[in-house]
Structures are given as structure tokens and as C-alpha cells.
PDB file of C-alpha atoms in Angstrom:
ATOM      1  CA  LYS A   1      34.780 153.621  52.766  1.00  0.00           C
ATOM      2  CA  GLN A   2      37.643 155.723  53.878  1.00  0.00           C
ATOM      3  CA  GLU A   3      37.121 158.028  57.003  1.00  0.00           C
ATOM      4  CA  VAL A   4      39.628 160.492  58.491  1.00  0.00           C
ATOM      5  CA  THR A   5      39.593 161.727  61.827  1.00  0.00           C
ATOM      6  CA  GLN A   6      41.721 164.587  63.169  1.00  0.00           C
ATOM      7  CA  ILE A   7      42.251 165.118  66.880  1.00  0.00           C
ATOM      8  CA  PRO A   8      42.245 167.438  68.615  1.00  0.00           C
ATOM      9  CA  ALA A   9      39.310 169.558  67.008  1.00  0.00           C
ATOM     10  CA  ALA A  10      40.726 172.750  68.379  1.00  0.00           C
ATOM     11  CA  LEU A  11      43.858 173.546  70.075  1.00  0.00           C
ATOM     12  CA  SER A  12      45.431 176.758  71.755  1.00  0.00           C
ATOM     13  CA  VAL A  13      48.895 176.946  72.918  1.00  0.00           C
ATOM     14  CA  PRO A  14      51.442 179.840  73.861  1.00  0.00           C
ATOM     15  CA  GLU A  15      53.729 181.314  71.229  1.00  0.00           C
ATOM     16  CA  GLY A  16      57.089 178.825  71.259  1.00  0.00           C
ATOM     17  CA  GLU A  17      55.596 175.648  72.113  1.00  0.00           C
ATOM     18  CA  ASN A  18      56.029 172.684  70.240  1.00  0.00           C
ATOM     19  CA  LEU A  19      52.670 170.760  69.290  1.00  0.00           C
ATOM     20  CA  VAL A  20      51.578 167.544  67.573  1.00  0.00           C
ATOM     21  CA  LEU A  21      48.422 167.379  65.424  1.00  0.00           C
ATOM     22  CA  ASN A  22      46.876 164.046  65.008  1.00  0.00           C
ATOM     23  CA  CYS A  23      45.246 162.167  62.023  1.00  0.00           C
ATOM     24  CA  SER A  24      43.853 158.712  61.903  1.00  0.00           C
ATOM     25  CA  PHE A  25      42.330 156.941  58.786  1.00  0.00           C
ATOM     26  CA  THR A  26      40.285 153.549  58.684  1.00  0.00           C
ATOM     27  CA  ASP A  27      41.893 152.132  55.286  1.00  0.00           C
ATOM     28  CA  SER A  28      45.390 151.827  55.386  1.00  0.00           C
ATOM     29  CA  ALA A  29      45.679 151.262  51.516  1.00  0.00           C
ATOM     30  CA  ILE A  30      46.415 154.625  50.664  1.00  0.00           C
ATOM     31  CA  TYR A  31      48.480 156.225  47.963  1.00  0.00           C
ATOM     32  CA  ASN A  32      49.668 159.386  50.011  1.00  0.00           C
ATOM     33  CA  LEU A  33      48.768 161.502  52.916  1.00  0.00           C
ATOM     34  CA  GLN A  34      48.664 165.328  52.583  1.00  0.00           C
ATOM     35  CA  TRP A  35      48.762 167.992  55.593  1.00  0.00           C
ATOM     36  CA  PHE A  36      46.947 171.310  54.478  1.00  0.00           C
ATOM     37  CA  ARG A  37      46.698 174.591  56.024  1.00  0.00           C
ATOM     38  CA  GLN A  38      43.402 176.661  55.585  1.00  0.00           C
ATOM     39  CA  ASP A  39      43.164 180.266  56.735  1.00  0.00           C
ATOM     40  CA  PRO A  40      39.705 181.586  57.383  1.00  0.00           C
ATOM     41  CA  GLY A  41      37.693 182.191  54.229  1.00  0.00           C
ATOM     42  CA  LYS A  42      40.730 181.165  52.080  1.00  0.00           C
ATOM     43  CA  GLY A  43      41.790 177.989  49.718  1.00  0.00           C
ATOM     44  CA  LEU A  44      44.084 175.214  51.032  1.00  0.00           C
ATOM     45  CA  THR A  45      47.857 175.528  51.215  1.00  0.00           C
ATOM     46  CA  SER A  46      49.794 172.185  50.701  1.00  0.00           C
ATOM     47  CA  LEU A  47      52.119 171.851  53.642  1.00  0.00           C
ATOM     48  CA  LEU A  48      53.663 168.288  53.175  1.00  0.00           C
ATOM     49  CA  LEU A  49      52.995 165.165  51.122  1.00  0.00           C
ATOM     50  CA  ILE A  50      54.039 161.627  52.394  1.00  0.00           C
ATOM     51  CA  GLN A  51      53.920 159.197  49.747  1.00  0.00           C
ATOM     52  CA  SER A  52      52.741 155.553  50.927  1.00  0.00           C
ATOM     53  CA  SER A  53      56.445 154.311  50.593  1.00  0.00           C
ATOM     54  CA  GLN A  54      57.663 157.025  53.145  1.00  0.00           C
ATOM     55  CA  ARG A  55      57.417 157.327  56.840  1.00  0.00           C
ATOM     56  CA  GLU A  56      58.105 161.083  57.266  1.00  0.00           C
ATOM     57  CA  GLN A  57      58.413 164.336  55.817  1.00  0.00           C
ATOM     58  CA  THR A  58      59.971 167.691  56.882  1.00  0.00           C
ATOM     59  CA  SER A  59      59.811 171.249  55.914  1.00  0.00           C
ATOM     60  CA  GLY A  60      61.251 174.058  57.981  1.00  0.00           C
ATOM     61  CA  ARG A  61      59.511 173.823  61.358  1.00  0.00           C
ATOM     62  CA  LEU A  62      57.154 171.105  60.188  1.00  0.00           C
ATOM     63  CA  ASN A  63      57.624 167.302  60.377  1.00  0.00           C
ATOM     64  CA  ALA A  64      54.890 164.906  59.372  1.00  0.00           C
ATOM     65  CA  SER A  65      55.174 160.983  60.038  1.00  0.00           C
ATOM     66  CA  LEU A  66      53.133 158.401  58.524  1.00  0.00           C
ATOM     67  CA  ASP A  67      52.497 155.098  59.928  1.00  0.00           C
ATOM     68  CA  LYS A  68      50.330 153.301  57.324  1.00  0.00           C
ATOM     69  CA  SER A  69      49.826 149.756  59.234  1.00  0.00           C
ATOM     70  CA  SER A  70      48.249 151.813  62.059  1.00  0.00           C
ATOM     71  CA  GLY A  71      46.499 154.179  60.050  1.00  0.00           C
ATOM     72  CA  ARG A  72      47.895 157.338  61.810  1.00  0.00           C
ATOM     73  CA  SER A  73      49.833 160.525  60.727  1.00  0.00           C
ATOM     74  CA  THR A  74      51.139 163.235  62.782  1.00  0.00           C
ATOM     75  CA  LEU A  75      52.161 166.514  62.249  1.00  0.00           C
ATOM     76  CA  TYR A  76      54.738 167.992  64.541  1.00  0.00           C
ATOM     77  CA  ILE A  77      55.019 171.878  64.453  1.00  0.00           C
ATOM     78  CA  ALA A  78      58.196 173.281  66.443  1.00  0.00           C
ATOM     79  CA  ALA A  79      58.471 176.600  68.063  1.00  0.00           C
ATOM     80  CA  SER A  80      54.898 177.615  67.138  1.00  0.00           C
ATOM     81  CA  GLN A  81      54.233 181.310  66.111  1.00  0.00           C
ATOM     82  CA  PRO A  82      51.012 183.373  66.165  1.00  0.00           C
ATOM     83  CA  GLY A  83      51.388 183.208  62.145  1.00  0.00           C
ATOM     84  CA  ASP A  84      50.756 179.419  62.497  1.00  0.00           C
ATOM     85  CA  SER A  85      47.233 180.059  63.622  1.00  0.00           C
ATOM     86  CA  ALA A  86      44.986 178.400  61.020  1.00  0.00           C
ATOM     87  CA  THR A  87      42.895 175.264  60.507  1.00  0.00           C
ATOM     88  CA  TYR A  88      45.124 172.066  59.686  1.00  0.00           C
ATOM     89  CA  LEU A  89      43.623 169.502  57.404  1.00  0.00           C
ATOM     90  CA  CYS A  90      44.794 166.081  56.877  1.00  0.00           C
ATOM     91  CA  ALA A  91      43.793 164.387  53.532  1.00  0.00           C
ATOM     92  CA  VAL A  92      44.497 160.866  52.212  1.00  0.00           C
ATOM     93  CA  GLU A  93      44.356 159.911  48.505  1.00  0.00           C
ATOM     94  CA  SER A  94      42.899 156.213  48.482  1.00  0.00           C
ATOM     95  CA  GLY A  95      40.795 153.962  46.266  1.00  0.00           C
ATOM     96  CA  GLY A  96      41.119 153.053  42.791  1.00  0.00           C
ATOM     97  CA  TYR A  97      41.255 156.574  41.439  1.00  0.00           C
ATOM     98  CA  GLN A  98      42.040 160.011  42.355  1.00  0.00           C
ATOM     99  CA  LYS A  99      39.905 160.261  45.367  1.00  0.00           C
ATOM    100  CA  VAL A 100      40.886 162.299  48.448  1.00  0.00           C
ATOM    101  CA  THR A 101      39.213 162.074  51.764  1.00  0.00           C
ATOM    102  CA  PHE A 102      39.757 165.069  54.290  1.00  0.00           C
ATOM    103  CA  GLY A 103      39.832 164.893  57.929  1.00  0.00           C
ATOM    104  CA  THR A 104      37.597 167.154  60.061  1.00  0.00           C
ATOM    105  CA  GLY A 105      40.566 169.578  60.705  1.00  0.00           C
ATOM    106  CA  THR A 106      42.218 170.871  63.750  1.00  0.00           C
ATOM    107  CA  LYS A 107      41.768 174.721  64.516  1.00  0.00           C
ATOM    108  CA  LEU A 108      45.134 175.863  66.059  1.00  0.00           C
ATOM    109  CA  GLN A 109      45.530 179.236  67.930  1.00  0.00           C
ATOM    110  CA  VAL A 110      49.015 180.194  68.805  1.00  0.00           C
ATOM    111  CA  ILE A 111      48.662 183.111  71.740  1.00  0.00           C
ATOM    112  CA  PRO A 112      51.644 185.560  71.370  1.00  0.00           C
TER     113      PRO A 112
ATOM    114  CA  GLU B   1      55.065 181.014  41.390  1.00  0.00           C
ATOM    115  CA  PRO B   2      52.280 179.465  39.351  1.00  0.00           C
ATOM    116  CA  GLU B   3      48.941 179.362  41.042  1.00  0.00           C
ATOM    117  CA  VAL B   4      45.437 177.849  40.572  1.00  0.00           C
ATOM    118  CA  THR B   5      42.903 180.928  39.945  1.00  0.00           C
ATOM    119  CA  GLN B   6      39.130 180.738  40.257  1.00  0.00           C
ATOM    120  CA  THR B   7      36.247 183.042  39.281  1.00  0.00           C
ATOM    121  CA  PRO B   8      34.095 184.598  40.550  1.00  0.00           C
ATOM    122  CA  SER B   9      35.180 184.782  44.209  1.00  0.00           C
ATOM    123  CA  HIS B  10      31.743 184.916  45.120  1.00  0.00           C
ATOM    124  CA  GLN B  11      28.297 184.137  43.498  1.00  0.00           C
ATOM    125  CA  VAL B  12      24.852 184.699  44.963  1.00  0.00           C
ATOM    126  CA  THR B  13      22.272 182.635  42.897  1.00  0.00           C
ATOM    127  CA  GLN B  14      18.552 182.097  42.760  1.00  0.00           C
ATOM    128  CA  MET B  15      17.473 178.522  43.835  1.00  0.00           C
ATOM    129  CA  GLY B  16      16.873 176.852  40.267  1.00  0.00           C
ATOM    130  CA  GLN B  17      19.225 178.724  38.390  1.00  0.00           C
ATOM    131  CA  GLU B  18      22.332 177.415  36.468  1.00  0.00           C
ATOM    132  CA  VAL B  19      25.760 178.488  37.523  1.00  0.00           C
ATOM    133  CA  ILE B  20      29.135 177.974  36.115  1.00  0.00           C
ATOM    134  CA  LEU B  21      32.264 178.354  38.361  1.00  0.00           C
ATOM    135  CA  ARG B  22      35.411 178.654  36.633  1.00  0.00           C
ATOM    136  CA  CYS B  23      39.242 177.754  37.190  1.00  0.00           C
ATOM    137  CA  VAL B  24      42.461 178.044  35.515  1.00  0.00           C
ATOM    138  CA  PRO B  25      44.486 175.432  36.710  1.00  0.00           C
ATOM    139  CA  ILE B  26      48.366 175.554  36.761  1.00  0.00           C
ATOM    140  CA  SER B  27      49.322 175.749  32.907  1.00  0.00           C
ATOM    141  CA  ASN B  28      51.446 172.430  32.916  1.00  0.00           C
ATOM    142  CA  HIS B  29      49.086 170.279  35.147  1.00  0.00           C
ATOM    143  CA  LEU B  30      47.134 167.725  33.543  1.00  0.00           C
ATOM    144  CA  TYR B  31      44.717 166.461  36.489  1.00  0.00           C
ATOM    145  CA  PHE B  32      41.950 168.620  37.530  1.00  0.00           C
ATOM    146  CA  TYR B  33      39.716 168.352  40.503  1.00  0.00           C
ATOM    147  CA  TRP B  34      36.831 170.052  42.203  1.00  0.00           C
ATOM    148  CA  TYR B  35      35.906 169.986  46.013  1.00  0.00           C
ATOM    149  CA  ARG B  36      33.241 171.678  48.110  1.00  0.00           C
ATOM    150  CA  GLN B  37      33.174 172.877  51.561  1.00  0.00           C
ATOM    151  CA  ILE B  38      29.698 173.367  53.119  1.00  0.00           C
ATOM    152  CA  LEU B  39      30.124 176.019  55.948  1.00  0.00           C
ATOM    153  CA  GLY B  40      31.571 174.238  59.181  1.00  0.00           C
ATOM    154  CA  GLN B  41      31.694 171.094  57.425  1.00  0.00           C
ATOM    155  CA  LYS B  42      34.781 169.031  55.857  1.00  0.00           C
ATOM    156  CA  VAL B  43      36.129 169.283  52.399  1.00  0.00           C
ATOM    157  CA  GLU B  44      34.654 166.983  50.223  1.00  0.00           C
ATOM    158  CA  PHE B  45      35.773 165.501  47.049  1.00  0.00           C
ATOM    159  CA  LEU B  46      33.296 165.851  43.958  1.00  0.00           C
ATOM    160  CA  VAL B  47      35.107 165.136  40.747  1.00  0.00           C
ATOM    161  CA  SER B  48      38.427 164.370  39.302  1.00  0.00           C
ATOM    162  CA  PHE B  49      39.151 165.087  35.470  1.00  0.00           C
ATOM    163  CA  TYR B  50      41.965 163.905  32.987  1.00  0.00           C
ATOM    164  CA  ASN B  51      42.255 163.974  29.387  1.00  0.00           C
ATOM    165  CA  ASN B  52      38.990 165.372  28.802  1.00  0.00           C
ATOM    166  CA  GLU B  53      36.978 162.969  30.725  1.00  0.00           C
ATOM    167  CA  ILE B  54      36.046 162.271  34.544  1.00  0.00           C
ATOM    168  CA  SER B  55      38.315 159.959  36.223  1.00  0.00           C
ATOM    169  CA  GLU B  56      36.431 159.614  39.407  1.00  0.00           C
ATOM    170  CA  LYS B  57      33.310 161.299  41.060  1.00  0.00           C
ATOM    171  CA  SER B  58      31.654 161.054  44.463  1.00  0.00           C
ATOM    172  CA  GLU B  59      28.110 160.548  45.273  1.00  0.00           C
ATOM    173  CA  ILE B  60      27.733 164.294  45.638  1.00  0.00           C
ATOM    174  CA  PHE B  61      28.467 164.685  42.035  1.00  0.00           C
ATOM    175  CA  ASP B  62      25.032 163.820  40.683  1.00  0.00           C
ATOM    176  CA  ASP B  63      23.361 164.480  37.255  1.00  0.00           C
ATOM    177  CA  GLN B  64      22.921 168.388  38.251  1.00  0.00           C
ATOM    178  CA  PHE B  65      26.632 168.665  38.088  1.00  0.00           C
ATOM    179  CA  SER B  66      28.920 168.587  35.020  1.00  0.00           C
ATOM    180  CA  VAL B  67      32.591 169.720  34.357  1.00  0.00           C
ATOM    181  CA  GLU B  68      34.417 170.558  31.351  1.00  0.00           C
ATOM    182  CA  ARG B  69      37.519 171.695  29.995  1.00  0.00           C
ATOM    183  CA  PRO B  70      36.299 174.258  27.210  1.00  0.00           C
ATOM    184  CA  ASP B  71      39.530 175.323  26.053  1.00  0.00           C
ATOM    185  CA  GLY B  72      43.329 174.633  26.857  1.00  0.00           C
ATOM    186  CA  SER B  73      43.092 176.928  30.002  1.00  0.00           C
ATOM    187  CA  ASN B  74      39.746 176.893  31.859  1.00  0.00           C
ATOM    188  CA  PHE B  75      38.203 174.030  33.817  1.00  0.00           C
ATOM    189  CA  THR B  76      34.681 174.661  34.753  1.00  0.00           C
ATOM    190  CA  LEU B  77      31.792 173.048  37.117  1.00  0.00           C
ATOM    191  CA  LYS B  78      28.326 173.920  36.035  1.00  0.00           C
ATOM    192  CA  ILE B  79      25.416 173.143  38.435  1.00  0.00           C
ATOM    193  CA  ARG B  80      22.172 172.801  36.309  1.00  0.00           C
ATOM    194  CA  SER B  81      19.684 173.685  38.554  1.00  0.00           C
ATOM    195  CA  THR B  82      20.890 174.988  41.952  1.00  0.00           C
ATOM    196  CA  LYS B  83      19.352 174.097  45.412  1.00  0.00           C
ATOM    197  CA  LEU B  84      19.695 175.882  48.659  1.00  0.00           C
ATOM    198  CA  GLU B  85      21.962 172.729  49.932  1.00  0.00           C
ATOM    199  CA  ASP B  86      24.504 173.748  47.096  1.00  0.00           C
ATOM    200  CA  SER B  87      25.554 176.769  49.007  1.00  0.00           C
ATOM    201  CA  ALA B  88      29.273 176.009  49.743  1.00  0.00           C
ATOM    202  CA  MET B  89      32.688 177.133  49.148  1.00  0.00           C
ATOM    203  CA  TYR B  90      33.961 175.285  45.905  1.00  0.00           C
ATOM    204  CA  PHE B  91      37.515 174.522  45.204  1.00  0.00           C
ATOM    205  CA  CYS B  92      39.268 173.735  42.159  1.00  0.00           C
ATOM    206  CA  ALA B  93      42.780 171.877  42.566  1.00  0.00           C
ATOM    207  CA  SER B  94      45.364 170.737  39.965  1.00  0.00           C
ATOM    208  CA  SER B  95      48.299 168.282  39.888  1.00  0.00           C
ATOM    209  CA  ASP B  96      50.741 167.272  37.334  1.00  0.00           C
ATOM    210  CA  SER B  97      50.450 163.771  38.106  1.00  0.00           C
ATOM    211  CA  ARG B  98      47.824 161.081  39.265  1.00  0.00           C
ATOM    212  CA  TYR B  99      49.480 159.813  42.211  1.00  0.00           C
ATOM    213  CA  GLN B 100      51.994 160.837  44.572  1.00  0.00           C
ATOM    214  CA  GLU B 101      51.781 164.392  43.934  1.00  0.00           C
ATOM    215  CA  THR B 102      50.592 167.578  45.355  1.00  0.00           C
ATOM    216  CA  GLN B 103      47.465 168.936  44.561  1.00  0.00           C
ATOM    217  CA  TYR B 104      47.610 172.852  44.281  1.00  0.00           C
ATOM    218  CA  PHE B 105      44.261 174.563  45.438  1.00  0.00           C
ATOM    219  CA  GLY B 106      42.754 177.693  44.313  1.00  0.00           C
ATOM    220  CA  PRO B 107      41.130 180.318  46.435  1.00  0.00           C
ATOM    221  CA  GLY B 108      37.675 178.965  46.099  1.00  0.00           C
ATOM    222  CA  THR B 109      34.563 180.456  45.020  1.00  0.00           C
ATOM    223  CA  ARG B 110      31.649 181.038  47.657  1.00  0.00           C
ATOM    224  CA  LEU B 111      28.316 180.215  46.228  1.00  0.00           C
ATOM    225  CA  LEU B 112      25.144 181.307  48.028  1.00  0.00           C
ATOM    226  CA  VAL B 113      21.805 179.967  46.716  1.00  0.00           C
ATOM    227  CA  LEU B 114      18.819 181.937  47.984  1.00  0.00           C
TER     228      LEU B 114
END
């Protein structure tokens, strides 16, 4: 059974800092890994999708890496802004069908 | 930009009542999903749906749950006899491919069972 863990559970940084969020998963036979952002009381917004054959994806100030063999992914956020404050979720698609397993999330606060 | 919509945004119901949560996926998408998130807990996969049948379901998706695509645009989740523990945020998602594609999520329906 796939288990996804995210560290740290919460993070508070001053505006402008670069930061790294971590995600680990137990079963390396994944189809893809996706990073989402969740704002309080809201739905999930997809940030980046890394396919199993890829090692990283970039979008603006965000860079996500994937190391399937070690079961890890990182989300790097450059020059953080208060608007980046949200919960960041990592999710892996694995198994024989379209089953997505979410991580516990990292709650990020960027202080102005 | 196309988006997934869900109605209602909030629903309060009495234990034992049936509820139907509605979703309109992105129009050219073929794969549909329901997830739930109990307050303070992880987002959990419930079910995936393609070509008018369930592709995969989790242990949570028992006989109390059913999904349907009653017409060309709606995708519904029915809970036959709600329990207190069904209280959660329910998210619908859709994608245009089975693998390797982003799932787009709706804003969710917050269900409260009293």
C-alpha cells in the first residue's frame, strides 16, 4: 500500500527566502507525482506534474524534482512571497488503476 | 479557462438521509474522480470513473456510495444513508487522460451530517 509523507508539517519563513518542501513515498512504481496547493476552505490547485520518466519540472518560481528510486520529491520555491502561504500537497498516482495517494501536506506561512 | 464546478458548496443533512453531490467536469475530459477530505486529515481517493463505469475504488467507497454520469455534463456522487463520519469536504476532479495528466479539481462540497 502506497504511503506518502511530507516533511515538515508546517513551515514559517520570512518573505524573500528560498525554501524546500519534501515528499517521500514508499512504493517507487509510480506513474506520476503531482504537487498541489490548497488554500483554506478551498479546492486544490495543481502546481506541477512530474511524469515517472522525468526528473524535474519547472514553473515560474517553482521547481519540483523526482527521484523515483529513492522515493522522494522536493518542491523548491524561490523568493517566497506572502501569497505563497498555503498548504502544499504531494500526490502520487500508482497501482494498476487511477489511484492517487495524497501526502499529509506542508502548511507554509510566508511572513511579510 | 475551463474549470470543474461543484454544487452545492455546502450541504447539511440528517444522519440516515440520502445526499447527491454534483460536479460538472471540464467539457472535453473523459476521466472523473471523487475525493474526500475529513477536517484536518489527508485528501483521500474514493473512486475513478471512465466510459460510464468505475475504474477503481478505494476501501472507503462501500455500498453506501455510488457514482453516475446521468447526462453528458454532470457527474454525481450519491451517499445512500449518511453517517456522522461522512462529514467531510468532497472534491470532484477530471482529467483528459488516464495517466500522466494533471487532474483538475473543483472547489469542493462541504458536507455536514448531523
